[in-house]
Short mmCIF file of N, CA and C in Angstrom, two decimals:
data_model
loop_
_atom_site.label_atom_id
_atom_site.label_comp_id
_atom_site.label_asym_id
_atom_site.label_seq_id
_atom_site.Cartn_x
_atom_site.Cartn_y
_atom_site.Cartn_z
N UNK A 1370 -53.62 -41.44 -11.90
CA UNK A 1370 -53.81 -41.95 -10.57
C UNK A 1370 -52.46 -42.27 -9.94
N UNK A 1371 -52.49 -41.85 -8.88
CA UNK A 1371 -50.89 -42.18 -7.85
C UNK A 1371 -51.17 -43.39 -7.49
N UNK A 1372 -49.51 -44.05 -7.80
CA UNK A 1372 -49.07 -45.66 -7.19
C UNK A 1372 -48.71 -45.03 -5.62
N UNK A 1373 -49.38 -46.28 -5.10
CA UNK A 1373 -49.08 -46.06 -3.26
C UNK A 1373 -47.08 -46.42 -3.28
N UNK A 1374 -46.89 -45.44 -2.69
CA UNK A 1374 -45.57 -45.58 -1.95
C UNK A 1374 -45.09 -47.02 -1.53
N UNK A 1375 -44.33 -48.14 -1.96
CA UNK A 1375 -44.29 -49.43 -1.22
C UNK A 1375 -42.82 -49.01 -1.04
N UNK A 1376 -42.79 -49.32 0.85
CA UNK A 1376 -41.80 -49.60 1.36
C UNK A 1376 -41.83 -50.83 2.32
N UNK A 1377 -40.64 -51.50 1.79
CA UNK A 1377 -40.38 -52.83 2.23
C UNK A 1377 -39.73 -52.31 4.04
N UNK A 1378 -39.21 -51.70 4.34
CA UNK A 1378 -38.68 -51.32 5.58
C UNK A 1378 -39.43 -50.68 6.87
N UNK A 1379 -40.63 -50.22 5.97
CA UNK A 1379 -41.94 -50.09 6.90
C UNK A 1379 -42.83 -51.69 7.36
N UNK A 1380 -42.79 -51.96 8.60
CA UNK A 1380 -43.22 -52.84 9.24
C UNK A 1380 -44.55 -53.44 8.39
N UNK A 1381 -45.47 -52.44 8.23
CA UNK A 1381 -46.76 -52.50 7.97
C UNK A 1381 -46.90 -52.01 6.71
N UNK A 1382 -46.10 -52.57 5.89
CA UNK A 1382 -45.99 -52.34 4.09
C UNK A 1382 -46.42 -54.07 3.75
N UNK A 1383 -47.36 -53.82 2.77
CA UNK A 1383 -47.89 -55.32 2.13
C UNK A 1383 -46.31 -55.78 1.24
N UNK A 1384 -45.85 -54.88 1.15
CA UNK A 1384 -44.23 -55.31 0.11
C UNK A 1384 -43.46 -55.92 0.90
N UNK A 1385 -43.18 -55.97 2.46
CA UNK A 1385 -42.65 -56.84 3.42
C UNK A 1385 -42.84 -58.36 3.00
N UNK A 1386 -44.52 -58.40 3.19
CA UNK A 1386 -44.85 -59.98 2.93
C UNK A 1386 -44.53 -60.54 1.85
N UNK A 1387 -44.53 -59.97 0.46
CA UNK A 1387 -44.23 -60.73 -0.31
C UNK A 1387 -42.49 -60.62 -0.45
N UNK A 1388 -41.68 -59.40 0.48
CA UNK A 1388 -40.23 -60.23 0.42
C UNK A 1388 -40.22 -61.47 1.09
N UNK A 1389 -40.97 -61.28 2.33
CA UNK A 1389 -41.22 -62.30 3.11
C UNK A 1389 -41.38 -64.08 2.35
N UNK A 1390 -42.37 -63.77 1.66
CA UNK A 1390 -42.72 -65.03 0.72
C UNK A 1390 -41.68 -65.32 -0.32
N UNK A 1391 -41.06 -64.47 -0.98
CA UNK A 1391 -40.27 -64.80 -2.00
C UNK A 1391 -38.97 -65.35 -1.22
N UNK A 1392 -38.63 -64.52 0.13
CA UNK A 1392 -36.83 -64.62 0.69
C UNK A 1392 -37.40 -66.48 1.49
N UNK A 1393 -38.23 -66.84 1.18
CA UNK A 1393 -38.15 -68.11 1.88
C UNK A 1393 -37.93 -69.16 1.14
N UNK A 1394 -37.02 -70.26 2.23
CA UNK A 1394 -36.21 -71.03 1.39
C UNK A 1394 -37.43 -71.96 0.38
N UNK A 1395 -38.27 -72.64 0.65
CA UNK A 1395 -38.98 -73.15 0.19
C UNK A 1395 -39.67 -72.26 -1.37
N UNK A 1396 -40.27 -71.38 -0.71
CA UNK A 1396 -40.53 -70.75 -2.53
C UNK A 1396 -39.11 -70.25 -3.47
N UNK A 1397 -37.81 -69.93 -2.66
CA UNK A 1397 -36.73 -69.55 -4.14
C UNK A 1397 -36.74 -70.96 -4.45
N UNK A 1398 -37.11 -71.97 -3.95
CA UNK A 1398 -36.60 -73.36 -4.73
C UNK A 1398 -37.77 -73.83 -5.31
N UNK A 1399 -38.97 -73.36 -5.05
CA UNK A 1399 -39.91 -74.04 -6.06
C UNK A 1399 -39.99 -73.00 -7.19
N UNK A 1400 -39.96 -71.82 -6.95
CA UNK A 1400 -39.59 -70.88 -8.01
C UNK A 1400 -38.42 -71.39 -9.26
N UNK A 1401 -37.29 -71.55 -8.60
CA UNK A 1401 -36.29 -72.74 -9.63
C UNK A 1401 -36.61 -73.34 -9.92
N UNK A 1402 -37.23 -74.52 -9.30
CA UNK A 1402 -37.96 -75.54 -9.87
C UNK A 1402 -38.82 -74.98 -11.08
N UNK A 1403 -39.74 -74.19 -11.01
CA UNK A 1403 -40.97 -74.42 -11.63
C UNK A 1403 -40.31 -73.34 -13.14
N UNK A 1404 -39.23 -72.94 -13.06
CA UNK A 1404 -38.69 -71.98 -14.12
C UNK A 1404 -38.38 -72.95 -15.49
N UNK A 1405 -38.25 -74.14 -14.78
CA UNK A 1405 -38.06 -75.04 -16.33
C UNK A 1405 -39.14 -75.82 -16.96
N UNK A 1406 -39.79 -75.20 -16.05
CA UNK A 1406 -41.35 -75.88 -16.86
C UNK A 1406 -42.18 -76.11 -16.11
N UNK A 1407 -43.50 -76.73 -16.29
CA UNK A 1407 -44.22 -77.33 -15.46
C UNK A 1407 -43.96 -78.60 -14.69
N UNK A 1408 -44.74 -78.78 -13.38
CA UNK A 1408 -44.55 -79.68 -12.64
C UNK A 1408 -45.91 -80.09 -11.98
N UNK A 1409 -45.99 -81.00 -11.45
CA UNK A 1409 -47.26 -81.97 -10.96
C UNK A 1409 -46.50 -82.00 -9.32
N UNK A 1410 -47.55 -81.62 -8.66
CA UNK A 1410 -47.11 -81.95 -7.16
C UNK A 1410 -46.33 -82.44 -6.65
N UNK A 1411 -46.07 -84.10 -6.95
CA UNK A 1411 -45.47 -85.14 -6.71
C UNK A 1411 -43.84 -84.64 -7.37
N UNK A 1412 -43.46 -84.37 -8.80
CA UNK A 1412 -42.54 -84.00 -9.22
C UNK A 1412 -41.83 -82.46 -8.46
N UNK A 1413 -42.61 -82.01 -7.75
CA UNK A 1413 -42.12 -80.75 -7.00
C UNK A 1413 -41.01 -81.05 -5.75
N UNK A 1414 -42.32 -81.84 -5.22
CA UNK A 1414 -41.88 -82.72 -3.62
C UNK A 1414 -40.47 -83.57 -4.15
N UNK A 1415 -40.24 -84.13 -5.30
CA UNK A 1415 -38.96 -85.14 -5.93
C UNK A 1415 -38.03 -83.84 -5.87
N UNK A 1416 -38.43 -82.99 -6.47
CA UNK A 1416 -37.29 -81.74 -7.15
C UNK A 1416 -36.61 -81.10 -6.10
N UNK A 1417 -37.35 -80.51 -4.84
CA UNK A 1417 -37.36 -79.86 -3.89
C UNK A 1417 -36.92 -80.80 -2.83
N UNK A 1418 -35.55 -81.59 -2.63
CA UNK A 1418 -35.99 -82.57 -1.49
C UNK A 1418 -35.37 -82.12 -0.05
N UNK A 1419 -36.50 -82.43 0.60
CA UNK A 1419 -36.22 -81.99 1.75
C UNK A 1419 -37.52 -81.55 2.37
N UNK A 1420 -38.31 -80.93 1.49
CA UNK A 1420 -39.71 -80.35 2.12
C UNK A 1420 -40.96 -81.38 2.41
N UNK A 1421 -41.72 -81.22 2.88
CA UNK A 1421 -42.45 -81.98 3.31
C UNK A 1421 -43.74 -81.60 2.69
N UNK A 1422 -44.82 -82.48 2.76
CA UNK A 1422 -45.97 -82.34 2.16
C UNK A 1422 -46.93 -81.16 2.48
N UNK A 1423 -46.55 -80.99 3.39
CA UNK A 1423 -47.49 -79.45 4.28
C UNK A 1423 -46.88 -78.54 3.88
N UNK A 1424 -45.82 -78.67 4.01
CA UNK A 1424 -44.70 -77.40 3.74
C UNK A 1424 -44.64 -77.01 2.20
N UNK A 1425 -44.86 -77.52 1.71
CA UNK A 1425 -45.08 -77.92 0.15
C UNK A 1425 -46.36 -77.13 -0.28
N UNK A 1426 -47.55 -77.49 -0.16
CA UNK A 1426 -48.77 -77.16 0.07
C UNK A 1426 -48.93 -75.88 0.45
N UNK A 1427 -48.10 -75.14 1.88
CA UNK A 1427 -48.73 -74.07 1.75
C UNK A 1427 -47.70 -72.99 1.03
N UNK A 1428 -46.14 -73.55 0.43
CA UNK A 1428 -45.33 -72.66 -0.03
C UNK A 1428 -46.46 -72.54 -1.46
N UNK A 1429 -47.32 -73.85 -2.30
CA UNK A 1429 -48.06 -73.44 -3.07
C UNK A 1429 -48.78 -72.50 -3.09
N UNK A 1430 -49.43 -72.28 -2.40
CA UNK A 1430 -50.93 -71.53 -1.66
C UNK A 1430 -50.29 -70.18 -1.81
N UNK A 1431 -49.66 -70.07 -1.11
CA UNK A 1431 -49.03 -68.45 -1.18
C UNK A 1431 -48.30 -67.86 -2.65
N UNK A 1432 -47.86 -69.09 -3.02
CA UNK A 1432 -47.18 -68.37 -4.00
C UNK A 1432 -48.53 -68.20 -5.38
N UNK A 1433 -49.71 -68.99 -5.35
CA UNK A 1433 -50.55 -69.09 -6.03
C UNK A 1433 -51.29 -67.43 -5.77
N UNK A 1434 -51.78 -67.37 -4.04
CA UNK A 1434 -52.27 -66.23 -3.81
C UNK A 1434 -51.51 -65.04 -4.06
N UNK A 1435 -50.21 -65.36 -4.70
CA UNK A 1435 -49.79 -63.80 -4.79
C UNK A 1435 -49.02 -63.37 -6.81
N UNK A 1436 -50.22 -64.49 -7.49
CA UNK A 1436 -49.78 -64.52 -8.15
C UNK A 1436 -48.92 -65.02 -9.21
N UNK A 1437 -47.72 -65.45 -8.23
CA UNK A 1437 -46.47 -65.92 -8.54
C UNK A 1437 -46.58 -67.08 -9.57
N UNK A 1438 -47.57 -68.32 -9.22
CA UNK A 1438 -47.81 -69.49 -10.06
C UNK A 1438 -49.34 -69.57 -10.12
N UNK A 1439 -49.20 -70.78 -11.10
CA UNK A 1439 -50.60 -70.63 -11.59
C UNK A 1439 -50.61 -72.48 -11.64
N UNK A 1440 -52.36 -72.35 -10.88
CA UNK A 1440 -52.44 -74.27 -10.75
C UNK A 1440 -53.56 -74.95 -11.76
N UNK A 1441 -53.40 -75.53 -12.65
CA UNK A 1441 -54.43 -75.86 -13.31
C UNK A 1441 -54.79 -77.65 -13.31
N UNK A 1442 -56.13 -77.57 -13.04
CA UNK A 1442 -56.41 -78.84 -12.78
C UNK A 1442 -56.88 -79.46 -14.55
N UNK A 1443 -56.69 -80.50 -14.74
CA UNK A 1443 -56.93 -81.21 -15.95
C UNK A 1443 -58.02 -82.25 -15.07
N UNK A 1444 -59.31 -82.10 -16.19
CA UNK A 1444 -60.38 -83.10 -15.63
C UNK A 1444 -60.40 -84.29 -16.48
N UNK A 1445 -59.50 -85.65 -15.60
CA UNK A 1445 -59.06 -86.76 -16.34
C UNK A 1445 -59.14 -87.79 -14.88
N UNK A 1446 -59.31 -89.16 -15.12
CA UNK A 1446 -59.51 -89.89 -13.66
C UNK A 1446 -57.62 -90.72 -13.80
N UNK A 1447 -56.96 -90.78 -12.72
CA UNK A 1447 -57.29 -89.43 -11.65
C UNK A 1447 -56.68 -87.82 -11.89
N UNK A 1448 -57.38 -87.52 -11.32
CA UNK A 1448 -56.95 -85.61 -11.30
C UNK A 1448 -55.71 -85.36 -11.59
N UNK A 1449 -55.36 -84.68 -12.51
CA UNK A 1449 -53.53 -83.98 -12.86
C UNK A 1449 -53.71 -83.17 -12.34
N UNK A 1450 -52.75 -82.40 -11.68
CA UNK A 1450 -52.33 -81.29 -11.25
C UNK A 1450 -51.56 -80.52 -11.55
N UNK A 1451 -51.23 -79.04 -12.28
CA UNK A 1451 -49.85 -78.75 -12.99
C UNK A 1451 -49.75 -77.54 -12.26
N UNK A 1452 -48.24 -76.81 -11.58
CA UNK A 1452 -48.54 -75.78 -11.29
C UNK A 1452 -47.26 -75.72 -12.42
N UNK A 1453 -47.33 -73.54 -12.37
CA UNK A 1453 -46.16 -73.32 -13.21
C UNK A 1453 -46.18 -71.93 -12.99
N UNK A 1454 -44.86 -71.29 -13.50
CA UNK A 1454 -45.18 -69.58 -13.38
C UNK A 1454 -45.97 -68.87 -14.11
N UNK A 1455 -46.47 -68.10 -13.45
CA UNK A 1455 -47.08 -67.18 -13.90
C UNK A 1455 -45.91 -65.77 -14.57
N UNK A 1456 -46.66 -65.14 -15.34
CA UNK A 1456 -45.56 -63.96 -16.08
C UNK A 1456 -45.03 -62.98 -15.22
N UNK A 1457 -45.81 -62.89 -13.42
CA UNK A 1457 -44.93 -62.06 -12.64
C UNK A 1457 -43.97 -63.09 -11.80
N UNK A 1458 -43.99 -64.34 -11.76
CA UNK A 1458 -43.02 -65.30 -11.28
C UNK A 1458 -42.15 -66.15 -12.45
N UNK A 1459 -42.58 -65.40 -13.91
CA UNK A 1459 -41.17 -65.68 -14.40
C UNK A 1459 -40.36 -64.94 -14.32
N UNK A 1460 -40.95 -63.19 -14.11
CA UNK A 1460 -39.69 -62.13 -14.06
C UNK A 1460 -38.95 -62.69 -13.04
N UNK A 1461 -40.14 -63.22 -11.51
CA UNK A 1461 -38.57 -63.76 -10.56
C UNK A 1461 -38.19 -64.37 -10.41
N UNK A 1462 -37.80 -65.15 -11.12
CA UNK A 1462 -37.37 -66.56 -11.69
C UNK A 1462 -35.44 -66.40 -12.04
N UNK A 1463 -35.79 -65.14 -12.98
CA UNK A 1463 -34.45 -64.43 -12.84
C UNK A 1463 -33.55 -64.15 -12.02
N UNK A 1464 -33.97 -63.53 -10.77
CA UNK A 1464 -33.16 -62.77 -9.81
C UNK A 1464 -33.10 -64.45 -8.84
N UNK A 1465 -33.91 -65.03 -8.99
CA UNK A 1465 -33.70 -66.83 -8.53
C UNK A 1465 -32.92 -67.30 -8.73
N UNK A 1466 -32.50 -67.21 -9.88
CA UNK A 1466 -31.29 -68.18 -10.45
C UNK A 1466 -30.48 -67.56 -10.34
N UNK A 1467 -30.05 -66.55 -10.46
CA UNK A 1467 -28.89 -65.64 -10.28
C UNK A 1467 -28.55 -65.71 -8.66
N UNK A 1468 -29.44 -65.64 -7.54
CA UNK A 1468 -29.03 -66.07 -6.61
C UNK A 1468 -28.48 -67.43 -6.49
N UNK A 1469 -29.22 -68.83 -6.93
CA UNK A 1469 -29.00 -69.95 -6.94
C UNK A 1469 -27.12 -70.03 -7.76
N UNK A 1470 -27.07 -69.64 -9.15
CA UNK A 1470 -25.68 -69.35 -9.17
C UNK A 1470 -24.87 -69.19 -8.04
N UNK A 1471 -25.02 -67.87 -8.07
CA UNK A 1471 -24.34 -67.13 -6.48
C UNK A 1471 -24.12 -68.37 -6.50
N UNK A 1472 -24.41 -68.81 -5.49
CA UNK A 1472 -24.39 -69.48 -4.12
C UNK A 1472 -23.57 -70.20 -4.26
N UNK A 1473 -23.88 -71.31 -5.54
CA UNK A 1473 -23.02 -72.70 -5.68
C UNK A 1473 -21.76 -71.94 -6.35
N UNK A 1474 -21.65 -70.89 -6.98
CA UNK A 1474 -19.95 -70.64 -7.36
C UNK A 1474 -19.17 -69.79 -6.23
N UNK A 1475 -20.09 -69.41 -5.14
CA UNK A 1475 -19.48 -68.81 -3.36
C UNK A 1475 -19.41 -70.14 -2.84
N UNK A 1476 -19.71 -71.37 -2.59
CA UNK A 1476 -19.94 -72.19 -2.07
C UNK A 1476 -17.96 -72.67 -1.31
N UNK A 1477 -17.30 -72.59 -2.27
CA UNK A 1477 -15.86 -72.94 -1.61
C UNK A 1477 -15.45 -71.97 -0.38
N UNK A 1478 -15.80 -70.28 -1.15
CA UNK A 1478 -15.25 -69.11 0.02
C UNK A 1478 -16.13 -69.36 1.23
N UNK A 1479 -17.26 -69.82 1.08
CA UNK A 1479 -18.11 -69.38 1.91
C UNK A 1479 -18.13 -70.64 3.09
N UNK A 1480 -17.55 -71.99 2.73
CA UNK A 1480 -17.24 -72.73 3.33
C UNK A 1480 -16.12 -72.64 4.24
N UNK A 1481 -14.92 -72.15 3.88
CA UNK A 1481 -13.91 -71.81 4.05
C UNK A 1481 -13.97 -70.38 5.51
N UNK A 1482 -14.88 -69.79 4.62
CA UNK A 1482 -15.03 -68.41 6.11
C UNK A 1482 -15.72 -69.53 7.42
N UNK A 1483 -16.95 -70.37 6.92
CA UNK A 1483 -17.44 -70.74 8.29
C UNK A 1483 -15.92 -71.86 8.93
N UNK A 1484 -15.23 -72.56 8.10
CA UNK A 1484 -14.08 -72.95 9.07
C UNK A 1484 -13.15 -72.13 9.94
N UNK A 1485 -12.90 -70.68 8.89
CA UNK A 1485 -11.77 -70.03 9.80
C UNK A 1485 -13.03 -69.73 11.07
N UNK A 1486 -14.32 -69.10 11.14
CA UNK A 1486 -14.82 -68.20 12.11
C UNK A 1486 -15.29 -69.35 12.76
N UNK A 1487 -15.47 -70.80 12.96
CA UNK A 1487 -15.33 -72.13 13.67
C UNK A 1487 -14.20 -71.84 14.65
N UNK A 1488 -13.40 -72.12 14.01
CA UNK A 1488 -11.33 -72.38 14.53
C UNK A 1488 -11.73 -71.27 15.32
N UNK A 1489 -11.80 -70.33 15.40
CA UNK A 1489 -12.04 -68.82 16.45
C UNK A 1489 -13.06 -69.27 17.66
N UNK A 1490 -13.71 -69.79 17.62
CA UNK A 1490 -15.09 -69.65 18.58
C UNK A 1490 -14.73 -70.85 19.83
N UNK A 1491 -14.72 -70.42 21.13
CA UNK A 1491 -13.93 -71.45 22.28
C UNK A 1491 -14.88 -72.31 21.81
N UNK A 1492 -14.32 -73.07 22.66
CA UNK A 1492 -14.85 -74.68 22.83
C UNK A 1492 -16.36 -74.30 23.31
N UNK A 1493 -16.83 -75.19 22.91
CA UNK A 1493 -18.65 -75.69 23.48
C UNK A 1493 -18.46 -76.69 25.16
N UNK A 1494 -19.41 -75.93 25.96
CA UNK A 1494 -18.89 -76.84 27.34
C UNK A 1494 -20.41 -78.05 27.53
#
């Protein structure tokens, strides 16, 4: 049986959305997050700071609907919640951290370019 053609550069390719879902800031960081183990909602929202409870919620949702993690409820009063990767969101868990690297060992050059291309740009009126 033939695999359908996925191209990410075609508008109307389902492989768009999930670059879409993965290139967003909120899932590469719960993706990091969740690469060292499991986490409980509350410990996500601590890990991740900055996001908000909605924002939180539906970076879950998507990343649940596509796979990526997996949420299991424990029936105990009150309710645990654990999400964690799943075996196609540990493969990208990889190319996660390797970006996350990146970043923080570019972090001096990359500071440095936005001052020189600052110093260039006239004044703000």
């Amino acid at each position: 049986m033939n695999q359908p053609m996925w191209d990410p550069y075609d508008r109307n390719c389902p492989s768009r959305q999930v670059l879409d879902r993965i290139g967003d800031r909120w899932s590469v960081l719960v993706v990091g997050a969740l690469s060292q183990g499991p986490l409980r909602f509350s410990e996500l929202a601590k890990r991740v700071d900055g996001v908000s409870q909605k924002m939180l919620t539906q970076t879950l949702r998507g990343l649940e609907r596509d796979g990526l993690i997996s949420r299991t409820m424990f029936a105990q009063i009150p309710p645990r919640v654990e999400y964690q990767l799943s075996e196609s969101g540990t493969g990208l868990a990889q190319p996660v951290l390797a970006l996350e690297t990146w970043a923080k060992e570019n972090m001096p050059t990359i500071m440095s370019a936005r001052e020189n291309y600052d110093a260039k740009q006239p004044p703000q009126k």
